[in-house]
mmCIF file of C-alpha atoms and ligand atoms in Angstrom:
data_model
loop_
_atom_site.group_PDB
_atom_site.id
_atom_site.type_symbol
_atom_site.label_atom_id
_atom_site.label_comp_id
_atom_site.label_asym_id
_atom_site.label_seq_id
_atom_site.Cartn_x
_atom_site.Cartn_y
_atom_site.Cartn_z
ATOM 1 C CA UNK O 5 25.547 127.193 -142.721
ATOM 2 C CA UNK O 6 26.658 129.602 -139.519
ATOM 3 C CA UNK O 7 25.799 128.483 -135.754
ATOM 4 C CA UNK O 8 22.369 128.933 -134.677
ATOM 5 C CA UNK O 9 21.700 131.397 -132.367
ATOM 6 C CA UNK O 10 20.923 130.304 -129.050
ATOM 7 C CA UNK O 11 17.115 130.335 -128.293
ATOM 8 C CA UNK O 12 15.615 131.383 -125.121
ATOM 9 C CA UNK O 13 14.781 128.356 -123.168
ATOM 10 C CA UNK O 14 11.221 126.554 -123.493
ATOM 11 C CA UNK O 15 8.819 129.283 -125.101
ATOM 12 C CA UNK O 16 9.229 132.393 -122.515
ATOM 13 C CA UNK O 17 6.716 131.174 -120.022
ATOM 14 C CA UNK O 18 7.370 134.789 -118.439
ATOM 15 C CA UNK O 19 5.968 136.728 -121.713
ATOM 16 C CA UNK O 20 2.491 136.496 -122.881
ATOM 17 C CA UNK O 21 2.218 135.701 -127.092
ATOM 18 C CA UNK O 22 1.528 138.902 -128.893
ATOM 19 C CA UNK O 23 0.088 136.906 -131.614
ATOM 20 C CA UNK O 24 -1.857 133.430 -130.821
ATOM 21 C CA UNK O 25 -3.603 131.320 -133.590
ATOM 22 C CA UNK O 26 -5.731 128.769 -132.464
ATOM 23 C CA UNK O 27 -7.074 125.836 -134.898
ATOM 24 C CA UNK O 28 -7.029 128.491 -137.989
ATOM 25 C CA UNK O 29 -8.322 127.284 -140.989
ATOM 26 C CA UNK O 30 -8.325 128.956 -144.581
ATOM 27 C CA UNK O 31 -10.768 127.844 -147.428
ATOM 28 C CA UNK O 32 -10.848 129.375 -150.625
ATOM 29 C CA UNK O 33 -13.757 128.769 -152.984
ATOM 30 C CA UNK O 34 -12.323 127.568 -156.067
ATOM 31 C CA UNK O 35 -14.093 127.227 -159.587
ATOM 32 C CA UNK O 36 -14.526 123.423 -159.038
ATOM 33 C CA UNK O 37 -15.272 123.594 -155.214
ATOM 34 C CA UNK O 38 -13.391 124.570 -152.177
ATOM 35 C CA UNK O 39 -9.666 124.546 -151.505
ATOM 36 C CA UNK O 40 -8.708 124.134 -148.100
ATOM 37 C CA UNK O 41 -5.561 125.844 -147.526
ATOM 38 C CA UNK O 42 -4.662 126.028 -144.202
ATOM 39 C CA UNK O 43 -6.125 123.042 -142.116
ATOM 40 C CA UNK O 44 -5.827 123.731 -138.344
ATOM 41 C CA UNK O 45 -2.953 125.734 -137.702
ATOM 42 C CA UNK O 46 -1.985 127.123 -134.098
ATOM 43 C CA UNK O 47 1.231 128.805 -132.874
ATOM 44 C CA UNK O 48 2.319 131.855 -130.637
ATOM 45 C CA UNK O 49 4.981 134.187 -131.414
ATOM 46 C CA UNK O 50 6.211 136.157 -128.606
ATOM 47 C CA UNK O 51 7.596 139.762 -127.996
ATOM 48 C CA UNK O 52 11.385 139.922 -129.242
ATOM 49 C CA UNK O 53 11.202 136.871 -130.813
ATOM 50 C CA UNK O 54 11.433 135.673 -134.236
ATOM 51 C CA UNK O 55 9.117 132.795 -135.252
ATOM 52 C CA UNK O 56 10.194 131.537 -138.889
ATOM 53 C CA UNK O 57 7.564 129.715 -141.062
ATOM 54 C CA UNK O 58 8.863 127.309 -143.469
ATOM 55 C CA UNK O 59 7.627 124.677 -146.016
ATOM 56 C CA UNK O 60 7.556 124.220 -149.902
ATOM 57 C CA UNK O 61 5.167 126.254 -152.178
ATOM 58 C CA UNK O 62 1.442 125.402 -151.545
ATOM 59 C CA UNK O 63 1.931 124.738 -148.073
ATOM 60 C CA UNK O 64 -0.142 127.639 -146.732
ATOM 61 C CA UNK O 65 2.587 129.959 -145.618
ATOM 62 C CA UNK O 66 0.838 133.063 -147.248
ATOM 63 C CA UNK O 67 -2.461 132.069 -146.304
ATOM 64 C CA UNK O 68 -1.726 131.774 -142.788
ATOM 65 C CA UNK O 69 -0.240 135.237 -142.942
ATOM 66 C CA UNK O 70 -2.784 136.996 -144.741
ATOM 67 C CA UNK O 71 -5.375 135.508 -142.408
ATOM 68 C CA UNK O 72 -3.473 136.646 -139.291
ATOM 69 C CA UNK O 73 -3.392 140.108 -140.568
ATOM 70 C CA UNK O 74 -7.308 139.889 -142.018
ATOM 71 C CA UNK O 75 -5.994 140.737 -145.671
ATOM 72 C CA UNK O 76 -7.380 137.540 -147.577
ATOM 73 C CA UNK O 77 -10.085 137.863 -150.358
ATOM 74 C CA UNK O 78 -13.715 137.686 -149.799
ATOM 75 C CA UNK O 79 -13.413 133.956 -151.594
ATOM 76 C CA UNK O 80 -11.570 132.905 -148.468
ATOM 77 C CA UNK O 81 -13.332 131.554 -145.411
ATOM 78 C CA UNK O 82 -11.381 131.709 -142.399
ATOM 79 C CA UNK O 83 -12.414 129.541 -138.868
ATOM 80 C CA UNK O 84 -10.415 129.377 -135.853
ATOM 81 C CA UNK O 85 -9.088 132.339 -133.971
ATOM 82 C CA UNK O 86 -6.189 134.874 -134.479
ATOM 83 C CA UNK O 87 -5.542 136.554 -131.130
ATOM 84 C CA UNK O 88 -3.716 139.671 -130.896
ATOM 85 C CA UNK O 89 -2.730 140.436 -127.429
ATOM 86 C CA UNK O 90 -5.717 138.464 -126.467
ATOM 87 C CA UNK O 91 -8.139 140.107 -128.640
ATOM 88 C CA UNK O 92 -9.902 137.916 -131.547
ATOM 89 C CA UNK O 93 -8.942 139.796 -134.887
ATOM 90 C CA UNK O 94 -11.417 136.613 -136.973
ATOM 91 C CA UNK O 95 -14.095 137.532 -134.527
ATOM 92 C CA UNK O 96 -14.241 140.888 -135.330
ATOM 93 C CA UNK O 97 -16.069 143.145 -138.042
ATOM 94 C CA UNK O 98 -13.704 144.788 -140.776
ATOM 95 C CA UNK O 99 -14.509 148.317 -139.105
ATOM 96 C CA UNK O 100 -12.764 147.201 -135.942
ATOM 97 C CA UNK O 101 -9.799 145.554 -137.637
ATOM 98 C CA UNK O 102 -8.679 148.504 -139.647
ATOM 99 C CA UNK O 103 -7.107 150.597 -136.870
ATOM 100 C CA UNK O 104 -5.373 147.512 -135.525
ATOM 101 C CA UNK O 105 -3.752 146.887 -138.928
ATOM 102 C CA UNK O 106 -0.471 148.628 -139.002
ATOM 103 C CA UNK O 107 -0.726 149.711 -135.210
ATOM 104 C CA UNK O 108 -0.845 146.169 -133.714
ATOM 105 C CA UNK O 109 -0.027 143.919 -136.649
ATOM 106 C CA UNK O 110 1.773 145.173 -139.611
ATOM 107 C CA UNK O 111 3.100 143.168 -142.722
ATOM 108 C CA UNK O 112 6.148 143.189 -145.152
ATOM 109 C CA UNK O 113 5.473 141.479 -148.675
ATOM 110 C CA UNK O 114 7.831 139.911 -151.003
ATOM 111 C CA UNK O 115 7.576 142.376 -153.856
ATOM 112 C CA UNK O 116 8.321 145.785 -152.507
ATOM 113 C CA UNK O 117 7.627 147.596 -155.879
ATOM 114 C CA UNK O 118 4.270 146.108 -156.566
ATOM 115 C CA UNK O 119 3.427 146.945 -152.891
ATOM 116 C CA UNK O 120 4.629 150.549 -153.219
ATOM 117 C CA UNK O 121 2.421 153.406 -155.064
ATOM 118 C CA UNK O 122 4.779 154.516 -157.916
ATOM 119 C CA UNK O 123 3.033 157.816 -158.132
ATOM 120 C CA UNK O 124 3.764 159.080 -154.575
ATOM 121 C CA UNK O 125 6.939 159.700 -152.791
ATOM 122 C CA UNK O 126 8.749 157.250 -150.708
ATOM 123 C CA UNK O 127 8.083 159.980 -147.953
ATOM 124 C CA UNK O 128 4.457 160.803 -148.466
ATOM 125 C CA UNK O 129 3.805 157.029 -148.222
ATOM 126 C CA UNK O 130 5.612 156.271 -145.008
ATOM 127 C CA UNK O 131 3.849 159.802 -143.758
ATOM 128 C CA UNK O 132 0.615 158.310 -144.975
ATOM 129 C CA UNK O 133 0.733 155.096 -142.997
ATOM 130 C CA UNK O 134 2.016 157.040 -139.822
ATOM 131 C CA UNK O 135 -1.073 159.395 -140.190
ATOM 132 C CA UNK O 136 -3.334 156.723 -140.411
ATOM 133 C CA UNK O 137 -2.834 156.155 -136.747
ATOM 134 C CA UNK O 138 -1.652 159.534 -135.629
ATOM 135 C CA UNK O 139 -3.530 163.079 -135.777
ATOM 136 C CA UNK O 140 -0.340 164.869 -137.100
ATOM 137 C CA UNK O 141 0.016 167.293 -139.911
ATOM 138 C CA UNK O 142 2.084 166.320 -143.273
ATOM 139 C CA UNK O 143 5.321 168.003 -142.337
ATOM 140 C CA UNK O 144 5.222 166.301 -138.557
ATOM 141 C CA UNK O 145 4.576 163.178 -140.704
ATOM 142 C CA UNK O 146 7.276 163.916 -143.270
ATOM 143 C CA UNK O 147 9.520 164.293 -140.127
ATOM 144 C CA UNK O 148 8.690 160.618 -138.534
ATOM 145 C CA UNK O 149 9.330 159.100 -142.364
ATOM 146 C CA UNK O 150 12.872 160.698 -142.353
ATOM 147 C CA UNK O 151 13.363 159.430 -138.699
ATOM 148 C CA UNK O 152 12.338 155.908 -139.756
ATOM 149 C CA UNK O 153 13.917 155.888 -143.254
ATOM 150 C CA UNK O 154 17.085 156.296 -141.250
ATOM 151 C CA UNK O 155 16.284 153.600 -138.776
ATOM 152 C CA UNK O 156 15.848 151.461 -141.554
ATOM 153 C CA UNK O 157 19.374 152.067 -143.030
ATOM 154 C CA UNK O 158 18.529 154.534 -145.720
ATOM 155 C CA UNK O 159 21.261 156.999 -145.932
ATOM 156 C CA UNK O 160 20.761 160.612 -146.201
ATOM 157 C CA UNK O 161 16.978 160.040 -145.600
ATOM 158 C CA UNK O 162 16.313 163.867 -145.619
ATOM 159 C CA UNK O 163 17.054 163.873 -149.305
ATOM 160 C CA UNK O 164 15.636 160.585 -150.190
ATOM 161 C CA UNK O 165 12.050 161.011 -148.280
ATOM 162 C CA UNK O 166 11.430 163.000 -151.724
ATOM 163 C CA UNK O 167 12.117 160.077 -154.081
ATOM 164 C CA UNK O 168 9.622 157.663 -155.972
ATOM 165 C CA UNK O 169 9.789 154.078 -155.632
ATOM 166 C CA UNK O 170 11.448 153.668 -158.860
ATOM 167 C CA UNK O 171 14.747 155.683 -157.702
ATOM 168 C CA UNK O 172 15.256 153.308 -155.262
ATOM 169 C CA UNK O 173 17.391 150.114 -155.606
ATOM 170 C CA UNK O 174 15.415 146.945 -154.821
ATOM 171 C CA UNK O 175 17.086 146.436 -151.350
ATOM 172 C CA UNK O 176 16.295 150.231 -150.554
ATOM 173 C CA UNK O 177 12.491 149.568 -151.706
ATOM 174 C CA UNK O 178 12.650 146.560 -149.363
ATOM 175 C CA UNK O 179 13.727 148.811 -146.489
ATOM 176 C CA UNK O 180 11.252 151.440 -147.464
ATOM 177 C CA UNK O 181 8.378 149.065 -146.817
ATOM 178 C CA UNK O 182 9.869 147.760 -143.524
ATOM 179 C CA UNK O 183 9.928 151.625 -142.613
ATOM 180 C CA UNK O 184 6.545 151.680 -143.777
ATOM 181 C CA UNK O 185 5.581 148.750 -141.473
ATOM 182 C CA UNK O 186 7.166 149.572 -138.379
ATOM 183 C CA UNK O 187 6.232 153.646 -138.531
ATOM 184 C CA UNK O 188 3.500 153.037 -135.835
ATOM 185 C CA UNK O 189 5.749 150.510 -133.791
ATOM 186 C CA UNK O 190 3.515 147.245 -134.232
ATOM 187 C CA UNK O 191 3.481 144.614 -131.794
ATOM 188 C CA UNK O 192 3.642 142.159 -134.712
ATOM 189 C CA UNK O 193 5.119 142.214 -137.828
ATOM 190 C CA UNK O 194 4.722 139.309 -140.199
ATOM 191 C CA UNK O 195 7.493 139.101 -143.266
ATOM 192 C CA UNK O 196 6.405 136.973 -146.245
ATOM 193 C CA UNK O 197 9.650 135.982 -148.035
ATOM 194 C CA UNK O 198 10.937 139.639 -147.706
ATOM 195 C CA UNK O 199 14.096 138.639 -149.044
ATOM 196 C CA UNK O 200 13.465 136.201 -151.906
ATOM 197 C CA UNK O 201 13.921 138.905 -154.734
ATOM 198 C CA UNK O 202 17.217 140.048 -153.159
ATOM 199 C CA UNK O 203 20.566 139.314 -153.894
ATOM 200 C CA UNK O 204 22.705 137.147 -151.301
ATOM 201 C CA UNK O 205 24.303 140.383 -150.038
ATOM 202 C CA UNK O 206 21.185 142.552 -149.588
ATOM 203 C CA UNK O 207 19.403 139.480 -148.191
ATOM 204 C CA UNK O 208 21.583 139.247 -145.506
ATOM 205 C CA UNK O 209 21.518 143.077 -144.461
ATOM 206 C CA UNK O 210 17.525 143.037 -144.768
ATOM 207 C CA UNK O 211 17.431 140.137 -142.415
ATOM 208 C CA UNK O 212 19.952 141.737 -139.794
ATOM 209 C CA UNK O 213 17.595 144.918 -140.069
ATOM 210 C CA UNK O 214 14.332 142.522 -139.400
ATOM 211 C CA UNK O 215 16.254 140.956 -136.310
ATOM 212 C CA UNK O 216 17.356 144.287 -134.919
ATOM 213 C CA UNK O 217 14.336 145.667 -135.040
ATOM 214 C CA UNK O 218 12.718 142.709 -133.413
ATOM 215 C CA UNK O 219 15.318 143.117 -130.621
ATOM 216 C CA UNK O 220 14.861 147.027 -130.330
ATOM 217 C CA UNK O 221 11.231 147.481 -130.381
ATOM 218 C CA UNK O 222 10.156 144.213 -128.752
ATOM 219 C CA UNK O 223 8.095 142.991 -131.825
ATOM 220 C CA UNK O 224 7.095 139.481 -132.485
ATOM 221 C CA UNK O 225 8.665 139.023 -135.944
ATOM 222 C CA UNK O 226 6.885 136.159 -138.010
ATOM 223 C CA UNK O 227 9.403 135.297 -141.087
ATOM 224 C CA UNK O 228 7.729 133.368 -143.934
ATOM 225 C CA UNK O 229 10.304 131.462 -145.991
ATOM 226 C CA UNK O 230 10.938 128.346 -147.765
ATOM 227 C CA UNK O 231 14.589 128.484 -147.104
ATOM 228 C CA UNK O 232 16.015 126.856 -143.790
ATOM 229 C CA UNK O 233 19.342 128.208 -144.878
ATOM 230 C CA UNK O 234 18.152 131.935 -143.821
ATOM 231 C CA UNK O 235 16.216 130.692 -140.342
ATOM 232 C CA UNK O 236 19.313 128.941 -139.028
ATOM 233 C CA UNK O 237 20.849 132.378 -137.730
ATOM 234 C CA UNK O 238 17.733 134.640 -137.366
ATOM 235 C CA UNK O 239 14.982 132.426 -135.943
ATOM 236 C CA UNK O 240 14.442 131.733 -132.219
ATOM 237 C CA UNK O 241 11.694 129.383 -132.966
ATOM 238 C CA UNK O 242 10.456 127.329 -136.344
ATOM 239 C CA UNK O 243 7.239 126.260 -137.634
ATOM 240 C CA UNK O 244 7.709 123.685 -140.389
ATOM 241 C CA UNK O 245 4.270 123.900 -142.545
ATOM 242 C CA UNK O 246 3.176 120.861 -144.826
ATOM 243 C CA UNK O 247 -0.022 120.811 -146.885
ATOM 244 C CA UNK O 248 -1.670 123.581 -144.467
ATOM 245 C CA UNK O 249 -0.669 121.707 -141.263
ATOM 246 C CA UNK O 250 2.232 122.362 -139.014
ATOM 247 C CA UNK O 251 4.361 119.183 -138.576
ATOM 248 C CA UNK O 252 6.913 120.017 -136.687
ATOM 249 C CA UNK O 253 7.731 123.050 -134.418
ATOM 250 C CA UNK O 254 10.317 123.973 -131.742
ATOM 251 C CA UNK O 255 13.768 125.822 -131.118
ATOM 252 C CA UNK O 256 16.089 126.351 -133.711
ATOM 253 C CA UNK O 257 18.265 123.823 -132.053
ATOM 254 C CA UNK O 258 15.260 121.157 -131.988
ATOM 255 C CA UNK O 259 14.772 121.624 -135.609
ATOM 256 C CA UNK O 260 18.436 121.885 -136.855
ATOM 257 C CA UNK O 261 19.767 118.970 -134.358
ATOM 258 C CA UNK O 262 16.936 117.069 -133.576
ATOM 259 C CA UNK O 263 14.349 117.034 -136.472
ATOM 260 C CA UNK O 264 11.844 114.549 -135.435
ATOM 261 C CA UNK O 265 9.239 115.029 -138.689
ATOM 262 C CA UNK O 266 10.956 113.037 -142.236
ATOM 263 C CA UNK O 267 9.743 116.370 -143.894
ATOM 264 C CA UNK O 268 11.802 118.633 -142.000
ATOM 265 C CA UNK O 269 14.687 116.088 -142.527
ATOM 266 C CA UNK O 270 14.378 116.241 -146.089
ATOM 267 C CA UNK O 271 13.905 119.860 -146.123
ATOM 268 C CA UNK O 272 17.258 120.410 -144.293
ATOM 269 C CA UNK O 273 18.823 118.209 -146.752
ATOM 270 C CA UNK O 274 17.612 120.146 -149.736
ATOM 271 C CA UNK O 275 19.229 123.210 -148.195
ATOM 272 C CA UNK O 276 22.238 124.538 -149.537
ATOM 273 C CA UNK O 277 25.262 123.939 -146.545
ATOM 274 C CA UNK O 278 28.720 125.496 -146.671
ATOM 275 C CA UNK O 279 29.961 122.319 -144.495
ATOM 276 C CA UNK O 280 28.605 119.827 -147.276
ATOM 277 C CA UNK O 281 27.824 121.571 -150.606
ATOM 278 C CA UNK O 282 27.640 118.134 -152.679
ATOM 279 C CA UNK O 283 24.759 116.545 -150.339
ATOM 280 C CA UNK O 284 22.022 118.782 -151.548
ATOM 281 C CA UNK O 285 18.983 116.310 -151.756
ATOM 282 C CA UNK O 286 15.801 116.953 -153.746
ATOM 283 C CA UNK O 287 12.649 115.649 -152.004
ATOM 284 C CA UNK O 288 10.850 113.235 -154.323
ATOM 285 C CA UNK O 289 7.427 113.556 -155.291
ATOM 286 C CA UNK O 290 5.065 116.508 -155.418
ATOM 287 C CA UNK O 291 4.037 118.726 -152.569
ATOM 288 C CA UNK O 292 0.705 118.464 -150.774
ATOM 289 C CA UNK O 293 -1.338 121.147 -151.329
ATOM 290 C CA UNK O 294 -5.336 122.465 -151.659
ATOM 291 C CA UNK O 295 -7.469 119.624 -153.018
ATOM 292 C CA UNK O 296 -4.129 117.325 -153.711
ATOM 293 C CA UNK O 297 -4.283 116.463 -150.070
ATOM 294 C CA UNK O 298 -3.629 112.495 -149.317
ATOM 295 C CA UNK O 299 -5.505 110.767 -146.505
ATOM 296 C CA UNK O 300 -3.609 109.842 -143.537
ATOM 297 C CA UNK O 301 0.010 111.828 -142.798
ATOM 298 C CA UNK O 302 -0.230 114.522 -145.813
ATOM 299 C CA UNK O 303 3.506 113.392 -146.182
ATOM 300 C CA UNK O 304 3.098 109.742 -146.392
ATOM 301 C CA UNK O 305 3.535 109.248 -150.188
ATOM 302 C CA UNK O 306 7.053 110.921 -150.220
ATOM 303 C CA UNK O 307 8.185 109.647 -146.773
ATOM 304 C CA UNK O 308 10.992 106.858 -146.538
ATOM 305 C CA UNK O 309 9.608 105.673 -143.166
ATOM 306 C CA UNK O 310 5.809 105.183 -143.801
ATOM 307 C CA UNK O 311 6.343 101.698 -145.367
ATOM 308 C CA UNK O 312 7.876 100.605 -142.031
ATOM 309 C CA UNK O 313 4.967 102.033 -139.893
ATOM 310 C CA UNK O 314 2.384 100.604 -142.472
ATOM 311 C CA UNK O 315 -1.114 101.432 -142.667
ATOM 312 C CA UNK O 316 -1.290 104.046 -140.029
ATOM 313 C CA UNK O 317 0.598 106.283 -141.914
ATOM 314 C CA UNK O 318 -1.927 106.180 -144.918
ATOM 315 C CA UNK O 319 -5.219 106.175 -142.773
ATOM 316 C CA UNK O 320 -4.620 108.444 -139.701
ATOM 317 C CA UNK O 321 -3.804 111.837 -139.348
ATOM 318 C CA UNK O 322 -1.041 112.318 -136.884
ATOM 319 C CA UNK O 323 -1.538 115.030 -134.195
ATOM 320 C CA UNK O 324 0.971 117.351 -133.259
ATOM 321 C CA UNK O 325 2.550 115.916 -130.203
ATOM 322 C CA UNK O 326 5.301 117.127 -127.739
ATOM 323 C CA UNK O 327 8.508 115.243 -127.488
ATOM 324 C CA UNK O 328 8.711 113.704 -124.472
ATOM 325 C CA UNK O 329 11.721 115.201 -122.314
ATOM 326 C CA UNK O 330 11.350 118.701 -124.139
ATOM 327 C CA UNK O 331 9.104 121.649 -123.350
ATOM 328 C CA UNK O 332 8.173 122.675 -126.683
ATOM 329 C CA UNK O 333 9.898 120.467 -129.467
ATOM 330 C CA UNK O 334 6.541 119.212 -130.855
ATOM 331 C CA UNK O 335 6.153 116.690 -134.119
ATOM 332 C CA UNK O 336 3.327 115.395 -136.034
ATOM 333 C CA UNK O 337 4.690 111.932 -137.077
ATOM 334 C CA UNK O 338 3.668 108.253 -136.317
ATOM 335 C CA UNK O 339 7.129 106.736 -137.001
ATOM 336 C CA UNK O 340 9.047 109.384 -134.462
ATOM 337 C CA UNK O 341 5.729 109.270 -131.950
ATOM 338 C CA UNK O 342 7.477 105.494 -131.293
ATOM 339 C CA UNK O 343 11.300 105.794 -132.092
ATOM 340 C CA UNK O 344 13.921 108.308 -133.486
ATOM 341 C CA UNK O 345 14.516 108.997 -136.838
ATOM 342 C CA UNK O 346 17.871 107.039 -137.590
ATOM 343 C CA UNK O 347 21.277 108.614 -138.069
ATOM 344 C CA UNK O 348 22.634 108.696 -141.655
HETATM 345 N N1 ATP F 2 -6.648 133.277 -154.259
HETATM 346 C C1 ATP F 2 -6.713 131.903 -154.101
HETATM 347 N N2 ATP F 2 -7.667 131.123 -154.626
HETATM 348 C C2 ATP F 2 -7.643 129.853 -154.552
HETATM 349 N N3 ATP F 2 -6.491 129.297 -153.977
HETATM 350 C C3 ATP F 2 -5.573 129.804 -153.364
HETATM 351 C C4 ATP F 2 -5.666 131.098 -153.517
HETATM 352 N N4 ATP F 2 -4.860 131.623 -152.886
HETATM 353 C C5 ATP F 2 -3.874 130.620 -152.243
HETATM 354 N N5 ATP F 2 -4.373 129.541 -152.630
HETATM 355 C C6 ATP F 2 -4.055 127.850 -152.483
HETATM 356 O O1 ATP F 2 -4.093 127.562 -151.322
HETATM 357 C C7 ATP F 2 -3.001 126.987 -150.880
HETATM 358 C C8 ATP F 2 -2.219 127.747 -150.100
HETATM 359 O O2 ATP F 2 -1.371 128.532 -150.808
HETATM 360 P P1 ATP F 2 -0.002 129.903 -149.979
HETATM 361 O O3 ATP F 2 -0.216 130.667 -151.314
HETATM 362 O O4 ATP F 2 -0.651 129.984 -148.749
HETATM 363 O O5 ATP F 2 0.949 128.886 -150.094
HETATM 364 P P2 ATP F 2 2.645 129.133 -149.657
HETATM 365 O O6 ATP F 2 3.044 128.437 -148.605
HETATM 366 O O7 ATP F 2 2.409 130.779 -149.366
HETATM 367 O O8 ATP F 2 3.390 128.970 -150.902
HETATM 368 P P3 ATP F 2 4.383 130.016 -151.784
HETATM 369 O O9 ATP F 2 5.889 129.449 -150.946
HETATM 370 O O10 ATP F 2 4.696 129.540 -153.138
HETATM 371 O O11 ATP F 2 4.420 131.238 -151.379
HETATM 372 C C9 ATP F 2 -2.547 126.234 -152.407
HETATM 373 O O12 ATP F 2 -2.637 125.024 -152.580
HETATM 374 C C10 ATP F 2 -2.780 127.516 -153.030
HETATM 375 O O13 ATP F 2 -3.147 127.137 -154.349
HETATM 376 MG MG1 MG F 3 3.350 132.445 -149.997
#
């Protein structure tokens, strides 16, 4: 694993967050009752910074993302606030949200092929996204598409703008998706597993593109991934999700050098690492999600430290508390509220 980026000190008290979630809750209506997917998530994403959300499958990452952009199906109930530059998207009727989507907040999905229309040229799709927010004709929109395709690293964009999605490689399609997402220069870009379907080399290039755009456009990038290896070089801040909650958050150094939640440490140990390739350790037990959420700390059945703490872990939900002596390193753990995790 390469050296993590030096994080900007604290949480940039000089800047206002572009996106703030406050006590976000998402519940799906399931056939056998309500399925809680997000259980009170609060976070801030700042302009020009990358906030990575990591966690195992089912931890509520996509539900958090889709709630943030207001794209969950009708079977979902969303409570809490989604503040975009201070305005609560979740309190707005759909009619008022539409103009914000794309211009203030945009999203890149994991599967670019499924997200692109196979019957429309790449240029037309990017141009149409531009025309949603700009009163321009098709040819002006096509010029903008050429410009943005060039910006995301597509060679000969004047020619490729006429291609259909199937004429692009997987990596190029993901770039085209990113072009479509940034064509209106949104303040916030959410990328949900944007590189999972790509091979490692292309994965690296797409991540570099996303971080480059974050710097150049001053966007707040929310990068969702289950892979802590991906975030080491990319992120400024990290939020670790488990069972629909944030169980630890902080700077990259906080999370990688001083993890304060046994789940974060287990995730780090389960991440392939060039320095110690032999130490890959799977996290025992099943992830908690949806209706299968234990009482107390949701991680306690899988936690090596819960036995030492005793009943509290089984009965009391730990709250996310700032670690003493830090500006923004927070963890929700009864064990580390009292003491450090022991060294190996
Ligand atoms: N449309 C839906 N209907 C019912 N339950 C859902 C729906 N979408 C997600 N869920 C449930 O919500 C919980 C969180 O799912 P979510 O997709 O947010 O997880 P995730 O962290 O994005 O996982 P992954 O890494 O697999 O993408 C899971 O228990 C999931 O089964
Ligand atoms: Mg997901």
